[in-house]
XYZ file of C-alpha atoms in Angstrom:
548
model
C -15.078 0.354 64.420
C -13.105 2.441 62.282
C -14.358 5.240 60.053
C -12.931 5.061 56.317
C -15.007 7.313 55.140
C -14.034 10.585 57.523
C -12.157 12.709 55.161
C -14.923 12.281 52.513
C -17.901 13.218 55.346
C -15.925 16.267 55.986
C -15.130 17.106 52.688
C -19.276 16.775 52.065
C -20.191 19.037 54.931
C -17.854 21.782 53.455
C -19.823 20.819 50.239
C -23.085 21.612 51.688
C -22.049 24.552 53.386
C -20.627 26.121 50.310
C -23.680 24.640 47.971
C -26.086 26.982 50.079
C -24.178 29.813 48.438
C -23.969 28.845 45.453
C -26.235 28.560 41.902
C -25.084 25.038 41.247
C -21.646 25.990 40.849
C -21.630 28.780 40.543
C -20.725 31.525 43.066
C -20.992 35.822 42.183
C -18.378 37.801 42.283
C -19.356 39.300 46.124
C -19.713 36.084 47.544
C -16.593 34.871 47.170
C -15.665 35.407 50.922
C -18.558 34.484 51.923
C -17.751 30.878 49.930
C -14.467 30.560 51.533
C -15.859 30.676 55.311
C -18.018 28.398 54.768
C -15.631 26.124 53.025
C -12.245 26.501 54.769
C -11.455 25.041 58.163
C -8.811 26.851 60.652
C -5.456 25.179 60.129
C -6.292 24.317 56.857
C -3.565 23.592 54.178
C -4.386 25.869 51.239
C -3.463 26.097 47.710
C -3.515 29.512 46.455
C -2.219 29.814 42.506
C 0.288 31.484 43.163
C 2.183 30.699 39.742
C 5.283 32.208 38.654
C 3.171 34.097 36.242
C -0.234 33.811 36.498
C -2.169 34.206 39.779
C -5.444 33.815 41.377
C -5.874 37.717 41.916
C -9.278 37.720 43.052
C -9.118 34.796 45.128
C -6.727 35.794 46.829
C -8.471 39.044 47.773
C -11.257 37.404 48.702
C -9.368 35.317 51.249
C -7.613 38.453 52.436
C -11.283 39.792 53.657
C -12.449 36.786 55.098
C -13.440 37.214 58.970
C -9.915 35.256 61.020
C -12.200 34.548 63.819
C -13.758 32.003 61.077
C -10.600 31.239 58.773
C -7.035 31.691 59.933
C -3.719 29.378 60.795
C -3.727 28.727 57.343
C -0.941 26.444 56.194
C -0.209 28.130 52.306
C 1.408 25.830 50.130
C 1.714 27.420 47.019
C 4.565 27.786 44.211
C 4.686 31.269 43.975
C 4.665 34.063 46.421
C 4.357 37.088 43.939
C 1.509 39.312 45.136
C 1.499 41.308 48.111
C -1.571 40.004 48.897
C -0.066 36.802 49.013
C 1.728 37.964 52.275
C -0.852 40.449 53.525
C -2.625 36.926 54.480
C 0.157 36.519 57.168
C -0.320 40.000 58.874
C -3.729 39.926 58.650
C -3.017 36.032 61.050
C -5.711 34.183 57.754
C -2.007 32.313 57.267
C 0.388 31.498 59.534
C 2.804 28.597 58.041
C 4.278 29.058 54.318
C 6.078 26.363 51.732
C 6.691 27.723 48.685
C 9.191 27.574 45.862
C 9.537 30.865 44.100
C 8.905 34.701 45.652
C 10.570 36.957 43.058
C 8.429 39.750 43.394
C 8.201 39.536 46.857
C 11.669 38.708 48.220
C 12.906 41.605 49.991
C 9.331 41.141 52.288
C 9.847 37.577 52.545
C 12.872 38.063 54.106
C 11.393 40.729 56.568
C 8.257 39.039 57.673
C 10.497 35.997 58.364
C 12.972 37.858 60.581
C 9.914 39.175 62.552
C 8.447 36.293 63.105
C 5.230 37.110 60.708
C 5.578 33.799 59.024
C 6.764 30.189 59.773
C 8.429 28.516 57.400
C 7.784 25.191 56.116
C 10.682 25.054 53.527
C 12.099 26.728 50.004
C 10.937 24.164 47.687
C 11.588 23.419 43.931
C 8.838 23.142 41.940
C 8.711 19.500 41.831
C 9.547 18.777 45.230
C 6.679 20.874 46.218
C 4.110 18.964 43.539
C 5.769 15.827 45.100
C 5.060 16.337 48.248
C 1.180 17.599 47.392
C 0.684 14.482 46.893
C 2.562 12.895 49.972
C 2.513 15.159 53.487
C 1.412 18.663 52.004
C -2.279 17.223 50.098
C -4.399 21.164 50.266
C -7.550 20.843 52.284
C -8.728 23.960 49.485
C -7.113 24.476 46.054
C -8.306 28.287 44.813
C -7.251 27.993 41.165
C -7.327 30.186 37.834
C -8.319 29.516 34.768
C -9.585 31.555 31.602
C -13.355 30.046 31.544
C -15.623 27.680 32.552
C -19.225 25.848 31.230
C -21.794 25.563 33.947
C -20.724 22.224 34.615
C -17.645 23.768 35.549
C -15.167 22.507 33.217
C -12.513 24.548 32.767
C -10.089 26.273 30.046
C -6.755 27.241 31.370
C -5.660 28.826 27.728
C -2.208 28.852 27.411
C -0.987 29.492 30.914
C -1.906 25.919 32.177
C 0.998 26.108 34.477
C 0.587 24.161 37.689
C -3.039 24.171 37.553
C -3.423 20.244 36.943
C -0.933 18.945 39.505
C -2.654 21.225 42.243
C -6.472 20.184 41.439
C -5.045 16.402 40.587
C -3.195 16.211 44.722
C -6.538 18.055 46.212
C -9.790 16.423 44.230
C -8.573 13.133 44.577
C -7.860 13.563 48.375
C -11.558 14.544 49.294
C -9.982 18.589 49.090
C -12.303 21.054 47.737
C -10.991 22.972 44.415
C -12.943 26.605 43.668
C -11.794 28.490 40.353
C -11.745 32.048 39.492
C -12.657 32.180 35.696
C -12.503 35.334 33.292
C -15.726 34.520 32.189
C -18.376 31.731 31.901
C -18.820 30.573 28.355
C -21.609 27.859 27.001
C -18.668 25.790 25.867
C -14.988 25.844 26.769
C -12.629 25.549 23.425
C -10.723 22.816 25.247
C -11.570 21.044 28.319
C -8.274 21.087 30.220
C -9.587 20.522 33.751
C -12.855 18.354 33.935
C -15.688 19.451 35.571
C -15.912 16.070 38.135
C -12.829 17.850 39.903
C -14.321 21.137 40.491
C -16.532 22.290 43.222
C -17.460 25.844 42.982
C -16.666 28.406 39.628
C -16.186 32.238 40.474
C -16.865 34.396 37.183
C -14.238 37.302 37.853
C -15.608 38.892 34.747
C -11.818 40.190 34.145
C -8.503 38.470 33.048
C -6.507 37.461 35.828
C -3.164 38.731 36.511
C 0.011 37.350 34.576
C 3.152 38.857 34.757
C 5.680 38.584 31.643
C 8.155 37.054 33.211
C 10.142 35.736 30.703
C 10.601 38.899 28.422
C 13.901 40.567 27.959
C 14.110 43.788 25.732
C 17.480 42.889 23.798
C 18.163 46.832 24.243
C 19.330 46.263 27.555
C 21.643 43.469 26.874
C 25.251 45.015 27.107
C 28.392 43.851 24.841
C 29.645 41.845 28.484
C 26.657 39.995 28.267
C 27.434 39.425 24.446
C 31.165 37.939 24.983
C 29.658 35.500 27.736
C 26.982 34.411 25.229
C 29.933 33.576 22.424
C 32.040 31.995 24.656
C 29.188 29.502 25.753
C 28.853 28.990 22.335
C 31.881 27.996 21.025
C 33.323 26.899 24.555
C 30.172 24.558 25.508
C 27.807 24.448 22.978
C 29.439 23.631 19.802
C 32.107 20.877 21.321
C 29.486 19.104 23.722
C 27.110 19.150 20.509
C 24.449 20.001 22.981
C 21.175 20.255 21.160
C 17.806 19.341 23.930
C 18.580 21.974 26.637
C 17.148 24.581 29.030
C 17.402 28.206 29.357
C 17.126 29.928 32.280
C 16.367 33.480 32.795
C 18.061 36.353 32.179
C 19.800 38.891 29.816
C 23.034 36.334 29.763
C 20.921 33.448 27.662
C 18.742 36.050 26.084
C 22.084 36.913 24.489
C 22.869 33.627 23.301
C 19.495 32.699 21.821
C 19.932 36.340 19.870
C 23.564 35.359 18.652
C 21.841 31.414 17.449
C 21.225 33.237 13.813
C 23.980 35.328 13.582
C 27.219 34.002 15.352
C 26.351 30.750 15.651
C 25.657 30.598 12.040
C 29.190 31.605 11.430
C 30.083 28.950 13.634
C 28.498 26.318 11.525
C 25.923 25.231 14.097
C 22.857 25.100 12.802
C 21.306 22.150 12.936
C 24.112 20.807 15.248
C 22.988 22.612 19.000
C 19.730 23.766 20.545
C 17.032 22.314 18.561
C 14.814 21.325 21.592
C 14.253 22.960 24.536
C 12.213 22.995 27.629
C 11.367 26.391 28.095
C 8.866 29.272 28.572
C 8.203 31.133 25.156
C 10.946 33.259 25.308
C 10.790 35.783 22.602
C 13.963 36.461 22.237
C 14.436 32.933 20.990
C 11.871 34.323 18.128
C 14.316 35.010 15.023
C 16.603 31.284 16.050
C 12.963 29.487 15.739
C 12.455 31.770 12.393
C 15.721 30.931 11.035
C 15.022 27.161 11.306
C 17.215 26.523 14.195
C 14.640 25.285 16.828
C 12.580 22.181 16.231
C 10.461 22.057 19.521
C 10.014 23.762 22.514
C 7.375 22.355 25.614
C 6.767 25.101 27.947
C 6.401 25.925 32.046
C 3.907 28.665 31.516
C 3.062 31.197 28.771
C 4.860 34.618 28.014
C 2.209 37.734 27.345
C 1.930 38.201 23.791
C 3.269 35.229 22.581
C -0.257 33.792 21.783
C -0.417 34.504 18.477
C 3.067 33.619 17.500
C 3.150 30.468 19.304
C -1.058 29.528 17.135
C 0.863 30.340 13.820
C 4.033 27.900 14.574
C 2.257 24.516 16.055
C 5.446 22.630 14.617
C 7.434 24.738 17.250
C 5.373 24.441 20.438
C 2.461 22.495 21.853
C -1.027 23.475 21.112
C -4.343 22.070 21.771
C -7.189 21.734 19.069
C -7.831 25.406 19.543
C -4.801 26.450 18.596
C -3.540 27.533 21.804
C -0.415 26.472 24.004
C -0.729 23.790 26.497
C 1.687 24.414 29.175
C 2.161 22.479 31.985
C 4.567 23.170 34.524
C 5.188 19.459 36.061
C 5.942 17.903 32.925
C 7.974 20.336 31.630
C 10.052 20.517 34.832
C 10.485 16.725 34.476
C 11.406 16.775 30.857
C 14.128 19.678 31.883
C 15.493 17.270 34.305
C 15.703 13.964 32.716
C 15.406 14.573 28.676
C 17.587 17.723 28.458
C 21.550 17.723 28.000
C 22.225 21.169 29.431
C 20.917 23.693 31.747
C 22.518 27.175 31.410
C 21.307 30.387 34.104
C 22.548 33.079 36.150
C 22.519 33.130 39.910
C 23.758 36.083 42.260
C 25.855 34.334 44.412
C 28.790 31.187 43.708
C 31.182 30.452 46.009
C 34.611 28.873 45.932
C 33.192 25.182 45.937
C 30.681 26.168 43.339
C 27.658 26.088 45.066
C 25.032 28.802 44.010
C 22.257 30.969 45.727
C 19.986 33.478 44.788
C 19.179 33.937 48.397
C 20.790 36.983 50.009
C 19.979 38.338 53.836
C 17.719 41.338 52.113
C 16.055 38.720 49.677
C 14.437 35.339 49.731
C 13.789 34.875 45.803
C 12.877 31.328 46.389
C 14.412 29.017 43.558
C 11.482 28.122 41.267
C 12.839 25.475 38.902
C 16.356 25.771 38.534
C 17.735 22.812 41.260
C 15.985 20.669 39.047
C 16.949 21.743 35.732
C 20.489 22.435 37.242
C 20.565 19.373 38.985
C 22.329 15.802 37.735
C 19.546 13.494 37.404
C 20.815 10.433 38.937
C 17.800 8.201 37.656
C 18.521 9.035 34.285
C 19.319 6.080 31.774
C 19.706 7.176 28.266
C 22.907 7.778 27.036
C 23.694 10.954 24.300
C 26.225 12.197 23.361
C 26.912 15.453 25.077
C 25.796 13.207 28.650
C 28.456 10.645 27.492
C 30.889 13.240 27.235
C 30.456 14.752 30.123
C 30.556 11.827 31.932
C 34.104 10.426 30.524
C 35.532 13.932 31.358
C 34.831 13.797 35.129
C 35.504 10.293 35.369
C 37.769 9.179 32.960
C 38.901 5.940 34.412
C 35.861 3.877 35.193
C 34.918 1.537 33.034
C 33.105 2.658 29.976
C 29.503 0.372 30.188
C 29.733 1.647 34.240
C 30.307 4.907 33.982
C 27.778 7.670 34.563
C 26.758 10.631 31.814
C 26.520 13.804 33.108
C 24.647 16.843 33.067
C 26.049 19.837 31.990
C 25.225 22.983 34.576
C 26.488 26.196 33.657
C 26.516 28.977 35.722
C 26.684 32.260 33.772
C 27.109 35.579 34.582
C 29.678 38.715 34.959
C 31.818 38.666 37.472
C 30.275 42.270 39.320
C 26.322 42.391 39.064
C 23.779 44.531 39.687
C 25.032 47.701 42.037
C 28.321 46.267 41.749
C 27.488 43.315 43.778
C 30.343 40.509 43.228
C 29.230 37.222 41.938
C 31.897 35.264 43.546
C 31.850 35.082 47.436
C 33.678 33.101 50.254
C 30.736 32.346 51.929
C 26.370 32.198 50.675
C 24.316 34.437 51.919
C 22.144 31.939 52.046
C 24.744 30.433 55.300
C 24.533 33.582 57.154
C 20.435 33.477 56.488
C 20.497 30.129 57.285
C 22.194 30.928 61.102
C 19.869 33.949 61.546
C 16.884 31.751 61.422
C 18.341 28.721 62.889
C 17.488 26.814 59.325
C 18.416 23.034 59.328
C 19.145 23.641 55.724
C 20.774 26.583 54.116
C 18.739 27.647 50.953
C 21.164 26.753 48.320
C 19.637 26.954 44.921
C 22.417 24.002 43.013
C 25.231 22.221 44.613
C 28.366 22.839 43.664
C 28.824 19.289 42.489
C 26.113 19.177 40.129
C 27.944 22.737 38.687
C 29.809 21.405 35.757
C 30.791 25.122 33.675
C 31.311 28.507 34.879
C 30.838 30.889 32.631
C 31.819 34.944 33.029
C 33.464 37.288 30.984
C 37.146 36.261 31.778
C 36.636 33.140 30.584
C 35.243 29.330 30.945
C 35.932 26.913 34.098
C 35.287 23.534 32.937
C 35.002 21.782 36.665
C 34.484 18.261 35.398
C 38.420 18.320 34.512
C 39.377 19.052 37.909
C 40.746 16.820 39.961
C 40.600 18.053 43.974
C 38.587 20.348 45.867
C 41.926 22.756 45.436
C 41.594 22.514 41.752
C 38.081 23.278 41.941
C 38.845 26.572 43.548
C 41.624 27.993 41.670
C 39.607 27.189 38.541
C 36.519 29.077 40.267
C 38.978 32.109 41.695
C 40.389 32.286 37.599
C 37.318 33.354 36.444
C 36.271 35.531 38.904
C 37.705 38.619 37.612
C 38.660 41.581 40.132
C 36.560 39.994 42.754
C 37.913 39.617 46.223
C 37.699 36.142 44.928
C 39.618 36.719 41.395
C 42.561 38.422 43.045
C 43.420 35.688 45.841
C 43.900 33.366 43.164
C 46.788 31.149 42.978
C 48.393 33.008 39.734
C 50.805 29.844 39.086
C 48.042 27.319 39.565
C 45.638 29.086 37.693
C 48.256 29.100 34.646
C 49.151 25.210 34.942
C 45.055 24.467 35.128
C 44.918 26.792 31.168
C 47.152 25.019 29.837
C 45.217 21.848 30.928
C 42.243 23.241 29.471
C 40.428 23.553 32.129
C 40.264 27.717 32.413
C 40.009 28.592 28.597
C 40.122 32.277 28.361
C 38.962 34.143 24.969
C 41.696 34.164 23.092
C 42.297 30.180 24.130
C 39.038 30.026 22.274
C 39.563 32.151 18.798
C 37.161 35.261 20.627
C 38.430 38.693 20.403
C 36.035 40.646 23.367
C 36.341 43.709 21.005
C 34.456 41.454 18.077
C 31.224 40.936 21.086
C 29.193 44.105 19.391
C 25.784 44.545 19.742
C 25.305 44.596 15.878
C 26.023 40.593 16.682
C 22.228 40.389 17.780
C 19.722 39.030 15.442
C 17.312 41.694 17.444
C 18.281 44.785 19.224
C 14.911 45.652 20.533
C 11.483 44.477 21.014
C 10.445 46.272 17.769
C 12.942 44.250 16.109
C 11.469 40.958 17.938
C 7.672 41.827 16.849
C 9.164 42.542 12.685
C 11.399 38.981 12.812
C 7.742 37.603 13.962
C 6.106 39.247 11.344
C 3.506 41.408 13.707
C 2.404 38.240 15.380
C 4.298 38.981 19.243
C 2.430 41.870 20.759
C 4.829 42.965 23.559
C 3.142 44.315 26.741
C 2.732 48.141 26.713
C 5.274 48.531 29.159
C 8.054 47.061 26.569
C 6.567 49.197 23.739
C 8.246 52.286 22.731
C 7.368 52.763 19.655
């Protein structure tokens, strides 16, 4: 007769095994290992948070001492490798198998530990392909989550780094999993209750804030007049003719730029009002003095940024907040709105190559992707029409039938043509190929496809791929941008000249710019001081962007 009530029996006797160490709930501080033993199986698939930004610090250190003749083969699925604890699990043999989505931090050891064999890899995820498949073929056995407190009933308050908190405890306490937190503190009553107490097991008071890194914060002292003339060229070359107002940033000095120039150039432009009114993005503040100058309407957020708190309490008109004032992120949804309700996505990447196709992946570094093939992806479900979408869509396909024909996204790739240590932007082949070879990968780790690419941006000018016509187009345009690049000077100087005059290479002068007007006096801020006066003292930078 068969059993339909396994998975829940098992799930109970982990219960009861972690219940003996615990005070209802809750379990001290120096029994956390002792908790995970008892509650975590060999082979286990494990959710360790593992954000972009914030991260389950103490959790994971207390999985790092656990005894691996107890708990070990671990299968992590998490979103973000940033720690080095996070991979000390795989030396140590507690892990063994890793899907994951985003490894910034830890790239450079990613790459290593995979060459040697440390770690086997499941796959380089987005973010919502990795949610997705939580709930399909990767459900975690444990979930080890953070959030900022708890009540004794253990329901929690994630404050305003919500993140990817409720997808994780949604796939695992619905599956019979078992979901422990690690809290800053335990309070009488939480200010919100963003994670009910039904889907938590076991609460670990950390009696500390957990670790978040400021991910999103760029000191506009470091952006250089290059970065300046890409930012007005997207403007006026992308921007202001697509009308493109719901859109996503990604990160980086590039779009930093842009959102300083919103109150400044683009208000000589005539813009206002006309592009980037709502976006689905972190709480950049650089985008501070556009949201003070009345440009931005709304903003729903991935995560938090570190000292944003008290900007983002005194503008609830602006961002999302819960009944205590505070942000509600919430990574999943925001992901999904960046895919299907925004017009545009504009980021950097390190590598393109001559069909388009992007990669931050490079044989020293396995950076992982995070959320950009989604937000730089053409959603094919999509349905509504607007009007940058519409336009997009009659330019790459101008001679299907109007009530047939597909919007699309825009995806702009920006960036100088040499990067950091020189590094050329333009290549004839990924990195991400040769990686893939190396460690005989069915898939090559591309972050987006060339064919969802619709704009390349750098400082010699805009190639507007959805005017081109054949793959040879499509690499002359992409070889006349690429400056003195390898790439750049193999270009096809005749072709490259017949495809301007079509419009579809617009240099700056096609488009009014003089480079010697892209000044950093442009900038609504030129440093973080400036950010924190424009916010009038309510951003409080991290220390480590203070110098003042």
């Amino acid at each position: 007769m068969t059993n339909w009530q396994s998975a829940r029996q098992a799930r109970d006797a982990r219960l009861e095994a972690g219940a003996r160490i615990a005070n209802g709930k809750i379990v001290a501080v120096h029994d956390a290992t002792r908790l995970l033993e008892a509650v975590m199986r060999p082979g286990d698939k494990v959710c360790l948070e593992g954000d972009n930004q914030k991260q389950a610090d103490l959790l994971c250190a207390a999985l790092l001492a656990v005894d691996v003749s107890k708990v070990n083969s671990l299968h992590m699925v998490q979103s973000g490798v940033v720690l080095p604890e996070h991979l000390d699990v795989f030396d140590r043999g507690v892990a063994k198998k890793l899907d994951y989505a985003y490894s910034g931090p830890q790239a450079a050891r990613i790459a290593t530990m995979l060459f040697g064999g440390k770690i086997e890899l499941g796959a380089v995820h987005t973010y919502l392909e990795l949610f997705a498949r939580y709930f399909i073929d990767l459900t975690p056995n444990v979930a080890l989550i953070v959030a900022v407190s708890a009540d004794r009933d253990g329901n929690l308050y994630t404050g305003p780094n919500t993140e990817d908190t409720p997808t994780i405890v949604e796939a695992t306490a619905f599956k019979d999993g078992i979901v422990i937190a690690q809290v800053n503190e335990i309070v009488e009553r939480v200010p919100r209750v963003d994670i009910p107490a039904d889907r938590v097991h076991f609460v670990v008071e950390a009696g500390k804030p957990f670790f978040v890194e400021p991910l999103f914060t760029r000191d506009p002292s470091a952006i250089t007049e290059t970065q300046i003339l890409t930012a007005m060229l997207a403007l006026k070359g992308v921007y202001a003719p697509y009308g493109v107002r719901r859109l996503n940033h990604g990160i980086g000095f590039s779009t930093a730029a842009i959102e300083l120039l919103l109150p400044t150039y683009g208000e000589r432009l005539g813009l206002k009002g006309k592009i980037a009114t709502h976006f689905a993005l972190n709480p950049h503040p650089a985008l501070i003095p556009a949201i003070e100058s009345g440009w931005v309407t709304q903003i729903h957020s991935f995560g938090s940024e570190v000292g944003m708190e008290d900007y983002i309490r005194a503008r609830p008109d602006v961002y999302f907040t819960g009944p205590d004032g505070s942000l509600r992120s919430h990574r999943a949804f925001c992901q999904v709105a960046g895919h299907y309700a925004c017009d545009m996505f504009i980021g950097s990447t390190l590598q393109i190559d001559l069909q388009g196709n992007s990669s931050t992946v490079t044989t020293a570094r396995i950076a992982g992707f995070g959320g950009a093939p989604n937000m730089g992806a053409d959603a094919r479900g999509r349905r509504h029409p607007s009007e940058p979408w519409i336009l997009a869509g009659r330019e790459a396909n101008p001679d299907s039938p109007a009530p047939l024909r597909r919007g699309r996204k825009l995806v702009v790739q920006i960036g100088e043509t040499f990067g950091e240590k020189n590094a050329p932007l333009f290549v004839e082949k990924l990195d991400a190929i040769s990686l893939a070879e190396k460690l005989n990968l069915e898939l090559a780790p591309v972050m987006i496809y060339g064919d969802d690419v619709t704009h390349i941006i750098t400082e010699e000018g805009i190639a507007n791929l959805l005017l081109c016509r054949s793959p040879s187009e499509r690499e002359q345009a992409i070889r006349g941008v690429a400056g003195y690049t390898d790439v750049g000077r193999r270009r096809d100087k005749n072709e490259v000249q017949r495809l301007r005059e079509r419009g579809v290479i617009r240099r700056p002068e096609d488009l009014g710019i003089d480079p010697l007007d892209a000044d950093r006096n442009m900038l609504a801020a030129r440093s973080i001081k400036d950010l924190v006066r424009w916010s009038g003292g309510l951003y409080a930078p991290p220390s480590k962007f203070r110098s003042w």
